[in-house]
Short mmCIF file of N, CA and C in Angstrom, two decimals:
data_model
loop_
_atom_site.label_atom_id
_atom_site.label_comp_id
_atom_site.label_asym_id
_atom_site.label_seq_id
_atom_site.Cartn_x
_atom_site.Cartn_y
_atom_site.Cartn_z
N MET I 196 38.40 10.69 -58.62
CA MET I 196 38.39 9.77 -57.55
C MET I 196 37.49 8.92 -57.72
N VAL I 197 37.84 7.51 -57.64
CA VAL I 197 36.73 6.69 -57.79
C VAL I 197 36.18 6.32 -56.38
N VAL I 198 34.96 5.90 -56.09
CA VAL I 198 34.16 5.90 -54.84
C VAL I 198 34.05 4.28 -55.16
N GLN I 199 34.60 3.63 -54.10
CA GLN I 199 34.33 2.26 -53.84
C GLN I 199 32.78 1.85 -53.43
N SER I 200 32.21 1.03 -54.24
CA SER I 200 30.60 0.65 -53.83
C SER I 200 30.74 -0.47 -53.04
N LYS I 201 31.64 -1.18 -52.76
CA LYS I 201 31.50 -2.43 -51.91
C LYS I 201 32.57 -2.19 -50.66
N LEU I 202 31.95 -2.67 -49.78
CA LEU I 202 32.83 -2.66 -48.58
C LEU I 202 33.96 -3.58 -48.69
N LEU I 203 35.20 -3.37 -48.06
CA LEU I 203 36.12 -4.06 -47.86
C LEU I 203 36.01 -4.89 -46.68
N PHE I 204 36.32 -5.86 -47.15
CA PHE I 204 36.36 -7.35 -46.26
C PHE I 204 37.52 -6.96 -45.27
N THR I 205 36.96 -6.82 -43.90
CA THR I 205 37.92 -6.63 -42.82
C THR I 205 37.89 -8.11 -41.81
N ALA I 206 39.13 -8.41 -41.61
CA ALA I 206 39.28 -9.34 -40.75
C ALA I 206 38.72 -9.33 -39.42
N PRO I 207 38.29 -10.23 -38.66
CA PRO I 207 38.19 -10.04 -37.27
C PRO I 207 39.27 -9.71 -36.58
N PRO I 208 39.04 -9.05 -35.46
CA PRO I 208 40.48 -8.76 -34.67
C PRO I 208 40.79 -9.88 -34.05
N THR I 209 42.19 -10.09 -34.54
CA THR I 209 43.14 -11.24 -33.66
C THR I 209 43.22 -10.83 -32.34
N GLU I 210 43.53 -12.01 -31.92
CA GLU I 210 43.97 -12.14 -30.28
C GLU I 210 44.86 -11.36 -30.05
N LYS I 211 45.91 -11.25 -30.79
CA LYS I 211 46.95 -10.07 -30.69
C LYS I 211 46.71 -8.76 -30.60
N SER I 212 45.73 -8.29 -31.68
CA SER I 212 44.91 -6.91 -31.97
C SER I 212 44.24 -6.70 -30.51
N VAL I 213 43.62 -7.52 -29.89
CA VAL I 213 42.56 -7.23 -28.70
C VAL I 213 43.67 -7.32 -27.61
N LYS I 214 44.73 -7.92 -27.44
CA LYS I 214 45.60 -7.79 -26.31
C LYS I 214 46.41 -6.39 -26.58
N GLU I 215 46.47 -6.05 -27.59
CA GLU I 215 47.25 -4.55 -28.16
C GLU I 215 46.51 -3.43 -27.76
N LEU I 216 45.05 -3.81 -27.88
CA LEU I 216 43.96 -2.60 -27.71
C LEU I 216 43.89 -2.55 -26.18
N ILE I 217 43.90 -3.74 -25.30
CA ILE I 217 43.55 -3.36 -23.83
C ILE I 217 44.84 -3.00 -23.52
N SER I 218 46.04 -3.41 -23.95
CA SER I 218 47.42 -2.81 -23.23
C SER I 218 47.55 -1.18 -23.53
N VAL I 219 46.87 -0.63 -24.99
CA VAL I 219 47.25 0.51 -24.97
C VAL I 219 46.19 1.53 -24.19
N LEU I 220 44.94 0.86 -23.82
CA LEU I 220 43.89 1.70 -22.94
C LEU I 220 44.43 1.56 -21.61
N THR I 221 44.80 0.26 -21.16
CA THR I 221 45.52 0.18 -19.98
C THR I 221 46.47 1.40 -19.62
N ASP I 222 47.55 1.56 -20.67
CA ASP I 222 48.64 2.46 -20.49
C ASP I 222 48.13 4.00 -20.43
N LEU I 223 46.91 4.16 -21.41
CA LEU I 223 46.31 5.76 -21.10
C LEU I 223 45.78 5.60 -19.94
N TYR I 224 45.16 4.50 -19.36
CA TYR I 224 44.23 4.88 -18.17
C TYR I 224 45.60 5.44 -17.12
N LEU I 225 46.66 4.80 -16.82
CA LEU I 225 47.43 4.72 -16.05
C LEU I 225 48.40 5.95 -16.15
N LYS I 226 48.48 6.58 -17.31
CA LYS I 226 49.05 7.82 -17.69
C LYS I 226 48.00 8.90 -17.22
N HIS I 227 46.85 8.67 -17.26
CA HIS I 227 45.86 9.76 -17.08
C HIS I 227 45.02 9.42 -15.86
N ARG I 228 45.66 8.70 -15.07
CA ARG I 228 44.70 8.23 -14.05
C ARG I 228 43.90 9.29 -13.13
N THR I 229 44.50 10.13 -12.65
CA THR I 229 44.01 11.37 -11.63
C THR I 229 43.06 12.05 -12.48
N ARG I 230 43.49 12.31 -13.90
CA ARG I 230 42.48 13.16 -14.70
C ARG I 230 41.01 12.01 -15.04
N VAL I 231 40.93 10.63 -15.19
CA VAL I 231 39.80 10.15 -15.10
C VAL I 231 39.41 9.92 -13.87
N SER I 232 39.74 9.74 -12.84
CA SER I 232 39.32 9.72 -11.47
C SER I 232 38.44 11.06 -11.24
N ARG I 233 39.12 12.00 -11.52
CA ARG I 233 38.42 13.21 -11.34
C ARG I 233 37.21 13.63 -12.33
N ALA I 234 37.53 13.10 -13.40
CA ALA I 234 35.86 13.31 -14.38
C ALA I 234 34.99 12.30 -14.04
N VAL I 235 35.37 11.22 -13.48
CA VAL I 235 34.18 10.39 -12.61
C VAL I 235 33.59 10.88 -11.34
N TYR I 236 34.38 11.41 -10.52
CA TYR I 236 33.77 12.02 -9.56
C TYR I 236 33.13 13.42 -9.99
N LEU I 237 33.47 14.08 -10.86
CA LEU I 237 32.75 15.12 -11.21
C LEU I 237 31.23 14.81 -11.56
N THR I 238 31.25 13.91 -12.85
CA THR I 238 30.16 13.25 -13.43
C THR I 238 29.30 12.88 -12.42
N LEU I 239 29.78 12.01 -11.02
CA LEU I 239 29.01 11.49 -9.99
C LEU I 239 28.16 12.69 -9.54
N PHE I 240 29.12 13.82 -9.09
CA PHE I 240 28.58 14.96 -8.21
C PHE I 240 27.18 15.63 -9.00
N VAL I 241 27.77 15.55 -10.38
CA VAL I 241 26.78 16.32 -11.24
C VAL I 241 25.44 15.88 -11.29
N ALA I 242 25.29 14.04 -11.39
CA ALA I 242 24.23 13.57 -11.38
C ALA I 242 23.71 13.67 -10.02
N LEU I 243 24.30 13.67 -8.80
CA LEU I 243 23.53 13.97 -7.26
C LEU I 243 23.21 15.18 -7.30
N LEU I 244 23.76 16.33 -7.78
CA LEU I 244 23.03 17.68 -7.69
C LEU I 244 21.94 17.58 -8.73
N GLY I 245 21.73 16.80 -9.47
CA GLY I 245 20.56 16.57 -10.67
C GLY I 245 19.27 15.88 -9.73
N ARG I 246 19.75 14.95 -9.01
CA ARG I 246 18.79 14.31 -8.28
C ARG I 246 18.29 15.11 -7.19
N ILE I 247 18.95 15.66 -6.44
CA ILE I 247 18.77 16.67 -5.46
C ILE I 247 17.92 17.88 -6.13
N TYR I 248 18.15 18.66 -7.08
CA TYR I 248 17.42 19.34 -7.74
C TYR I 248 15.73 18.87 -8.04
N HIS I 249 15.77 17.63 -8.49
CA HIS I 249 14.38 17.18 -8.82
C HIS I 249 13.71 16.76 -7.68
N ALA I 250 14.36 16.30 -6.51
CA ALA I 250 13.67 15.92 -5.49
C ALA I 250 12.86 17.33 -4.71
N ILE I 251 13.81 18.35 -4.66
CA ILE I 251 13.48 19.73 -4.09
C ILE I 251 12.06 20.46 -5.09
N SER I 252 12.20 20.47 -6.45
CA SER I 252 11.16 20.65 -7.22
C SER I 252 9.82 20.04 -6.63
N GLU I 253 9.96 18.46 -6.85
CA GLU I 253 8.98 17.85 -6.50
C GLU I 253 8.21 17.94 -5.07
N GLN I 254 9.07 18.19 -4.28
CA GLN I 254 8.71 18.57 -2.98
C GLN I 254 7.60 19.90 -2.99
N LYS I 255 8.56 20.91 -3.71
CA LYS I 255 7.86 22.22 -3.76
C LYS I 255 6.16 22.05 -4.92
N ALA I 256 6.40 21.38 -5.64
CA ALA I 256 5.17 21.11 -6.36
C ALA I 256 3.98 20.07 -5.44
N ALA I 257 4.55 19.36 -4.56
CA ALA I 257 3.53 18.67 -3.81
C ALA I 257 3.19 19.57 -2.67
N ALA I 258 3.67 20.95 -2.28
CA ALA I 258 3.73 21.49 -1.35
C ALA I 258 2.45 22.84 -1.93
N ILE I 259 2.69 22.89 -3.14
CA ILE I 259 1.76 23.85 -3.80
C ILE I 259 0.43 23.16 -3.80
N GLN I 260 0.63 22.06 -4.26
CA GLN I 260 -0.79 21.01 -4.61
C GLN I 260 -1.62 21.26 -3.42
N GLN I 261 -0.69 20.85 -2.15
CA GLN I 261 -1.29 20.89 -0.79
C GLN I 261 -2.36 21.93 -0.57
N ALA I 262 -1.58 23.39 -0.74
CA ALA I 262 -2.23 24.50 -0.56
C ALA I 262 -3.09 24.79 -1.43
N GLU I 263 -3.07 24.08 -2.53
CA GLU I 263 -4.60 24.33 -3.29
C GLU I 263 -5.51 23.62 -3.21
N LEU I 264 -5.42 22.48 -2.62
CA LEU I 264 -6.26 21.37 -1.97
C LEU I 264 -7.03 22.09 -0.58
N LEU I 265 -6.19 23.04 0.19
CA LEU I 265 -6.75 23.63 1.14
C LEU I 265 -7.68 24.68 0.85
N ARG I 266 -7.64 25.35 -0.41
CA ARG I 266 -7.99 26.59 -0.88
C ARG I 266 -9.36 26.49 -1.53
N ARG I 267 -9.72 25.05 -1.68
CA ARG I 267 -10.86 24.62 -2.34
C ARG I 267 -12.07 25.12 -1.70
N PRO I 268 -13.57 25.35 -2.15
CA PRO I 268 -14.39 26.01 -1.53
C PRO I 268 -15.07 25.30 -0.24
N GLY I 269 -14.86 24.16 -0.38
CA GLY I 269 -15.30 23.12 0.91
C GLY I 269 -14.59 23.49 2.19
N THR I 270 -13.35 23.93 2.01
CA THR I 270 -12.27 24.03 3.14
C THR I 270 -12.16 25.32 3.71
N THR I 271 -12.70 26.42 3.14
CA THR I 271 -12.78 27.86 3.61
C THR I 271 -13.85 28.33 4.39
N SER I 272 -13.46 29.23 5.19
CA SER I 272 -14.42 29.59 5.85
C SER I 272 -15.27 30.90 5.59
N LYS I 273 -16.13 31.58 6.20
CA LYS I 273 -16.77 32.99 5.40
C LYS I 273 -15.65 34.02 5.28
N ASP I 274 -14.63 34.06 5.99
CA ASP I 274 -13.96 35.17 5.93
C ASP I 274 -12.62 34.96 5.12
N GLY I 275 -12.86 33.77 4.47
CA GLY I 275 -11.69 33.36 3.55
C GLY I 275 -10.15 32.80 4.00
N ASP I 276 -10.27 32.69 5.50
CA ASP I 276 -9.29 32.10 6.11
C ASP I 276 -9.03 30.53 5.89
N ILE I 277 -8.04 30.16 5.80
CA ILE I 277 -7.81 28.43 5.55
C ILE I 277 -8.04 27.88 6.74
N LYS I 278 -8.77 26.81 6.88
CA LYS I 278 -8.97 25.89 8.38
C LYS I 278 -8.73 24.89 7.72
N THR I 279 -8.72 23.97 8.91
CA THR I 279 -8.49 22.67 8.85
C THR I 279 -9.58 21.95 7.97
N ARG I 280 -9.26 20.49 7.70
CA ARG I 280 -10.48 19.88 6.55
C ARG I 280 -11.76 19.86 7.64
N LYS I 281 -12.60 19.51 7.02
CA LYS I 281 -13.94 19.50 7.65
C LYS I 281 -13.91 17.78 7.96
N ARG I 282 -14.32 17.41 9.27
CA ARG I 282 -14.42 16.34 9.59
C ARG I 282 -15.47 15.42 9.21
N VAL I 283 -15.15 13.90 8.98
CA VAL I 283 -16.48 13.17 8.45
C VAL I 283 -17.07 12.89 9.50
N GLU I 284 -18.42 13.00 9.31
CA GLU I 284 -19.45 12.85 10.30
C GLU I 284 -20.07 11.33 10.18
N ILE I 285 -20.29 10.77 11.10
CA ILE I 285 -20.90 9.25 10.98
C ILE I 285 -22.50 9.46 11.43
N ASN I 286 -23.28 9.71 10.33
CA ASN I 286 -24.61 10.20 10.65
C ASN I 286 -25.56 9.12 9.85
N ARG I 287 -26.73 9.28 9.65
CA ARG I 287 -27.77 8.50 9.13
C ARG I 287 -27.39 8.22 7.46
N GLU I 288 -26.86 9.37 7.12
CA GLU I 288 -26.36 9.67 5.42
C GLU I 288 -25.21 8.04 5.32
N PHE I 289 -24.13 8.57 6.34
CA PHE I 289 -23.16 7.55 6.16
C PHE I 289 -23.48 6.22 6.12
N PHE I 290 -24.59 5.60 7.20
CA PHE I 290 -24.79 4.42 7.13
C PHE I 290 -25.68 4.24 6.20
N ARG I 291 -26.54 4.93 5.44
CA ARG I 291 -27.45 4.48 4.38
C ARG I 291 -26.30 4.47 3.01
N ASN I 292 -25.63 5.39 3.20
CA ASN I 292 -24.32 4.77 1.90
C ASN I 292 -23.74 3.63 2.05
N LEU I 293 -23.11 3.13 3.42
CA LEU I 293 -22.50 2.23 3.71
C LEU I 293 -23.69 0.85 3.54
N LEU I 294 -24.97 0.99 3.70
CA LEU I 294 -25.82 -0.10 3.23
C LEU I 294 -25.90 -0.40 1.83
N ARG I 295 -25.91 0.77 1.02
CA ARG I 295 -25.87 0.63 -0.26
C ARG I 295 -24.88 -0.05 -0.91
N LEU I 296 -23.68 0.31 -0.39
CA LEU I 296 -22.63 -0.55 -0.82
C LEU I 296 -22.57 -1.72 -0.29
N LEU I 297 -22.91 -2.06 0.90
CA LEU I 297 -22.81 -3.69 1.12
C LEU I 297 -23.84 -4.46 0.31
N LYS I 298 -24.82 -3.89 -0.05
CA LYS I 298 -25.84 -4.38 -0.96
C LYS I 298 -25.25 -4.83 -2.41
N ILE I 299 -24.06 -4.09 -2.93
CA ILE I 299 -23.88 -4.15 -3.89
C ILE I 299 -22.54 -5.36 -3.87
N VAL I 300 -21.88 -5.20 -2.65
CA VAL I 300 -20.87 -6.19 -2.45
C VAL I 300 -21.35 -7.50 -1.92
N ILE I 301 -22.01 -7.47 -1.45
CA ILE I 301 -22.82 -8.75 -0.57
C ILE I 301 -24.41 -8.95 -1.25
N PRO I 302 -24.49 -9.63 -2.44
CA PRO I 302 -26.03 -9.74 -3.13
C PRO I 302 -26.72 -10.41 -2.46
N GLY I 303 -26.31 -11.52 -1.32
CA GLY I 303 -27.49 -12.16 -0.92
C GLY I 303 -26.94 -13.11 0.35
N TRP I 304 -27.56 -13.49 1.39
CA TRP I 304 -27.42 -14.13 2.54
C TRP I 304 -26.47 -15.66 2.06
N LYS I 305 -26.98 -15.99 1.04
CA LYS I 305 -26.41 -17.34 0.83
C LYS I 305 -25.32 -17.40 -0.31
N SER I 306 -24.59 -16.24 -0.51
CA SER I 306 -23.68 -15.63 -1.74
C SER I 306 -22.28 -16.17 -1.33
N LYS I 307 -21.61 -16.63 -2.29
CA LYS I 307 -20.24 -16.71 -2.23
C LYS I 307 -19.57 -15.60 -1.61
N GLU I 308 -19.83 -14.52 -1.93
CA GLU I 308 -19.36 -13.22 -1.52
C GLU I 308 -19.16 -13.14 0.16
N LEU I 309 -20.61 -13.17 0.77
CA LEU I 309 -20.67 -13.18 2.16
C LEU I 309 -19.61 -14.48 2.82
N ARG I 310 -19.82 -15.85 2.18
CA ARG I 310 -19.18 -16.84 2.86
C ARG I 310 -17.74 -16.31 2.69
N LEU I 311 -17.10 -15.88 1.84
CA LEU I 311 -15.68 -15.53 1.62
C LEU I 311 -15.14 -14.63 2.82
N LEU I 312 -16.48 -13.28 2.99
CA LEU I 312 -16.22 -12.53 3.97
C LEU I 312 -15.56 -12.63 5.10
N ILE I 313 -16.79 -13.74 5.64
CA ILE I 313 -16.90 -14.44 6.84
C ILE I 313 -15.85 -15.10 7.20
N SER I 314 -15.34 -16.12 6.13
CA SER I 314 -14.11 -16.84 6.58
C SER I 314 -12.86 -16.15 6.88
N HIS I 315 -12.57 -15.16 5.87
CA HIS I 315 -11.65 -14.37 5.80
C HIS I 315 -11.74 -13.57 7.28
N SER I 316 -12.70 -13.15 7.82
CA SER I 316 -12.66 -12.63 9.18
C SER I 316 -12.43 -13.24 10.33
N ILE I 317 -13.09 -14.76 10.11
CA ILE I 317 -12.54 -15.71 11.21
C ILE I 317 -11.14 -16.12 11.05
N PHE I 318 -10.62 -15.91 9.97
CA PHE I 318 -9.14 -16.51 10.09
C PHE I 318 -8.17 -15.28 10.16
N LEU I 319 -8.78 -14.09 10.17
CA LEU I 319 -7.85 -12.90 10.94
C LEU I 319 -7.83 -13.10 12.28
N VAL I 320 -9.04 -13.38 12.84
CA VAL I 320 -9.24 -13.38 14.18
C VAL I 320 -8.19 -14.53 14.67
N VAL I 321 -8.34 -15.96 14.12
CA VAL I 321 -7.56 -17.11 14.54
C VAL I 321 -6.03 -16.76 14.17
N ARG I 322 -5.72 -15.91 13.37
CA ARG I 322 -4.26 -15.62 13.11
C ARG I 322 -3.85 -14.79 14.18
N THR I 323 -4.29 -13.78 14.72
CA THR I 323 -4.22 -12.81 15.69
C THR I 323 -4.06 -13.91 16.94
N LEU I 324 -4.90 -14.74 17.28
CA LEU I 324 -4.71 -15.66 18.45
C LEU I 324 -3.51 -16.39 18.17
N ILE I 325 -3.35 -17.06 17.20
CA ILE I 325 -2.10 -17.96 17.12
C ILE I 325 -1.08 -17.22 17.36
N SER I 326 -0.60 -16.18 16.96
CA SER I 326 0.26 -15.01 16.86
C SER I 326 0.59 -14.88 18.40
N LEU I 327 -0.36 -14.58 19.07
CA LEU I 327 -0.43 -14.33 20.58
C LEU I 327 0.23 -15.60 21.33
N TYR I 328 -0.24 -16.72 21.02
CA TYR I 328 0.16 -18.15 21.45
C TYR I 328 1.52 -18.63 21.03
N VAL I 329 1.81 -18.11 20.10
CA VAL I 329 3.29 -18.57 19.63
C VAL I 329 4.37 -17.55 20.36
N ALA I 330 3.81 -16.10 20.34
CA ALA I 330 4.79 -15.22 21.10
C ALA I 330 5.04 -15.72 22.48
N GLU I 331 4.05 -16.15 23.14
CA GLU I 331 4.00 -16.65 24.34
C GLU I 331 4.80 -17.94 24.83
N LEU I 332 4.44 -18.84 23.27
CA LEU I 332 5.55 -19.98 23.55
C LEU I 332 6.94 -19.79 23.49
N ASP I 333 7.22 -18.56 22.49
CA ASP I 333 8.52 -18.22 22.41
C ASP I 333 9.18 -17.47 23.32
N GLY I 334 8.40 -17.12 24.29
CA GLY I 334 8.95 -16.73 25.61
C GLY I 334 9.56 -17.56 26.48
N LYS I 335 8.21 -18.81 26.83
CA LYS I 335 8.60 -19.90 27.43
C LYS I 335 9.98 -20.68 26.74
N LEU I 336 10.13 -20.69 25.59
CA LEU I 336 11.35 -21.41 25.00
C LEU I 336 12.44 -20.61 25.69
N VAL I 337 12.37 -19.72 25.31
CA VAL I 337 13.70 -18.79 25.55
C VAL I 337 14.05 -18.67 27.26
N SER I 338 12.77 -18.80 28.01
CA SER I 338 13.07 -18.83 29.56
C SER I 338 13.78 -20.33 29.93
N SER I 339 12.97 -21.32 29.30
CA SER I 339 13.55 -22.56 29.61
C SER I 339 15.18 -22.95 29.09
N LEU I 340 15.32 -22.52 28.18
CA LEU I 340 16.88 -22.59 27.68
C LEU I 340 17.80 -21.49 28.41
N VAL I 341 17.21 -20.55 28.89
CA VAL I 341 18.26 -19.77 29.84
C VAL I 341 18.16 -20.36 30.97
N ARG I 342 17.22 -21.03 31.85
CA ARG I 342 17.56 -21.66 32.82
C ARG I 342 18.24 -23.07 32.86
N GLY I 343 18.34 -23.29 31.79
CA GLY I 343 19.03 -24.57 31.43
C GLY I 343 18.18 -26.17 31.66
N LYS I 344 16.83 -25.82 31.46
CA LYS I 344 15.90 -26.75 31.57
C LYS I 344 15.47 -27.66 30.34
N GLY I 345 16.21 -28.49 29.95
CA GLY I 345 16.21 -29.30 28.73
C GLY I 345 14.88 -29.79 28.09
N GLN I 346 14.37 -30.48 29.28
CA GLN I 346 13.15 -30.98 29.07
C GLN I 346 12.15 -30.29 28.53
N ALA I 347 11.95 -28.97 29.34
CA ALA I 347 11.04 -28.17 29.15
C ALA I 347 11.39 -27.38 27.81
N PHE I 348 12.41 -27.15 27.63
CA PHE I 348 12.73 -26.82 26.22
C PHE I 348 12.32 -27.31 25.18
N PHE I 349 12.71 -28.74 25.18
CA PHE I 349 12.48 -29.85 24.35
C PHE I 349 10.64 -30.17 24.22
N LYS I 350 10.00 -30.07 25.32
CA LYS I 350 8.77 -30.06 25.03
C LYS I 350 8.22 -28.67 24.64
N GLY I 351 8.66 -27.73 24.80
CA GLY I 351 8.23 -26.33 24.30
C GLY I 351 8.52 -26.20 22.48
N ILE I 352 9.78 -26.89 22.15
CA ILE I 352 10.01 -27.02 20.71
C ILE I 352 8.93 -28.12 20.14
N VAL I 353 8.59 -28.95 20.63
CA VAL I 353 7.62 -29.86 19.90
C VAL I 353 6.30 -29.04 19.78
N TRP I 354 5.87 -28.50 20.78
CA TRP I 354 4.56 -27.54 20.84
C TRP I 354 4.65 -26.70 19.97
N TRP I 355 5.53 -25.96 19.76
CA TRP I 355 5.91 -24.94 18.73
C TRP I 355 5.75 -25.41 17.40
N MET I 356 6.25 -26.75 16.98
CA MET I 356 6.00 -27.31 16.00
C MET I 356 4.66 -27.74 15.54
N VAL I 357 4.06 -28.38 16.89
CA VAL I 357 2.40 -28.82 16.63
C VAL I 357 1.74 -27.48 16.07
N VAL I 358 2.20 -26.21 16.58
CA VAL I 358 1.33 -25.02 16.59
C VAL I 358 1.85 -24.42 15.00
N ALA I 359 2.77 -24.70 14.52
CA ALA I 359 3.47 -24.22 13.35
C ALA I 359 2.51 -24.65 12.16
N ILE I 360 1.97 -25.73 12.23
CA ILE I 360 0.87 -26.35 11.20
C ILE I 360 -0.14 -25.72 10.76
N PRO I 361 -0.89 -25.43 11.78
CA PRO I 361 -2.36 -24.65 11.87
C PRO I 361 -1.96 -23.12 11.29
N ALA I 362 -0.80 -22.49 12.08
CA ALA I 362 -0.62 -21.39 11.77
C ALA I 362 0.23 -21.13 10.46
N THR I 363 0.89 -22.02 9.80
CA THR I 363 1.27 -21.75 8.30
C THR I 363 -0.20 -21.68 7.38
N PHE I 364 -0.95 -22.86 7.67
CA PHE I 364 -2.28 -22.80 6.96
C PHE I 364 -2.96 -21.56 7.27
N THR I 365 -3.01 -20.80 8.14
CA THR I 365 -3.81 -19.62 8.75
C THR I 365 -3.13 -18.02 8.29
N ASN I 366 -1.71 -18.28 7.65
CA ASN I 366 -1.24 -17.16 7.27
C ASN I 366 -1.19 -17.20 5.67
N SER I 367 -1.48 -18.20 5.26
CA SER I 367 -1.67 -18.43 3.89
C SER I 367 -2.91 -17.92 3.46
N MET I 368 -4.05 -18.12 4.17
CA MET I 368 -5.28 -17.63 3.74
C MET I 368 -5.57 -16.38 3.64
#
């Protein structure tokens, strides 16, 4: 027998052959519709079981890890009983460490980092105040709308739009 060394040129599928293929596949599907549906449902069910199994195994692993954390030397009593975690105390050592960190974060009084920290703190306070004012303004708007006071409602909308400009700027900070 002779082995062919070159591939035969096969013509691209014509439109008729594609239509025939689709027709054959459709007929096969319609003939075995219930079997196909059952196979799809069975596959989805098996996938769901796999996900549930993995979720349960992750939860068990997390529980084991949590138990190991509680058994560490710093969290056991003299008797070996597991007790709750040790509370963090605010003492001189805490403030000493905090001061050391602040010296790293803020190198000097005229530094860019201190200015950024102060400006962001101020913007957070202003944002809170603006949010409270907008909530109060919204309440007044709804009240005037329900009571049918058109002029008060329009005035409230104008104020709301005026407050929206600094609120937008503050929220973007």
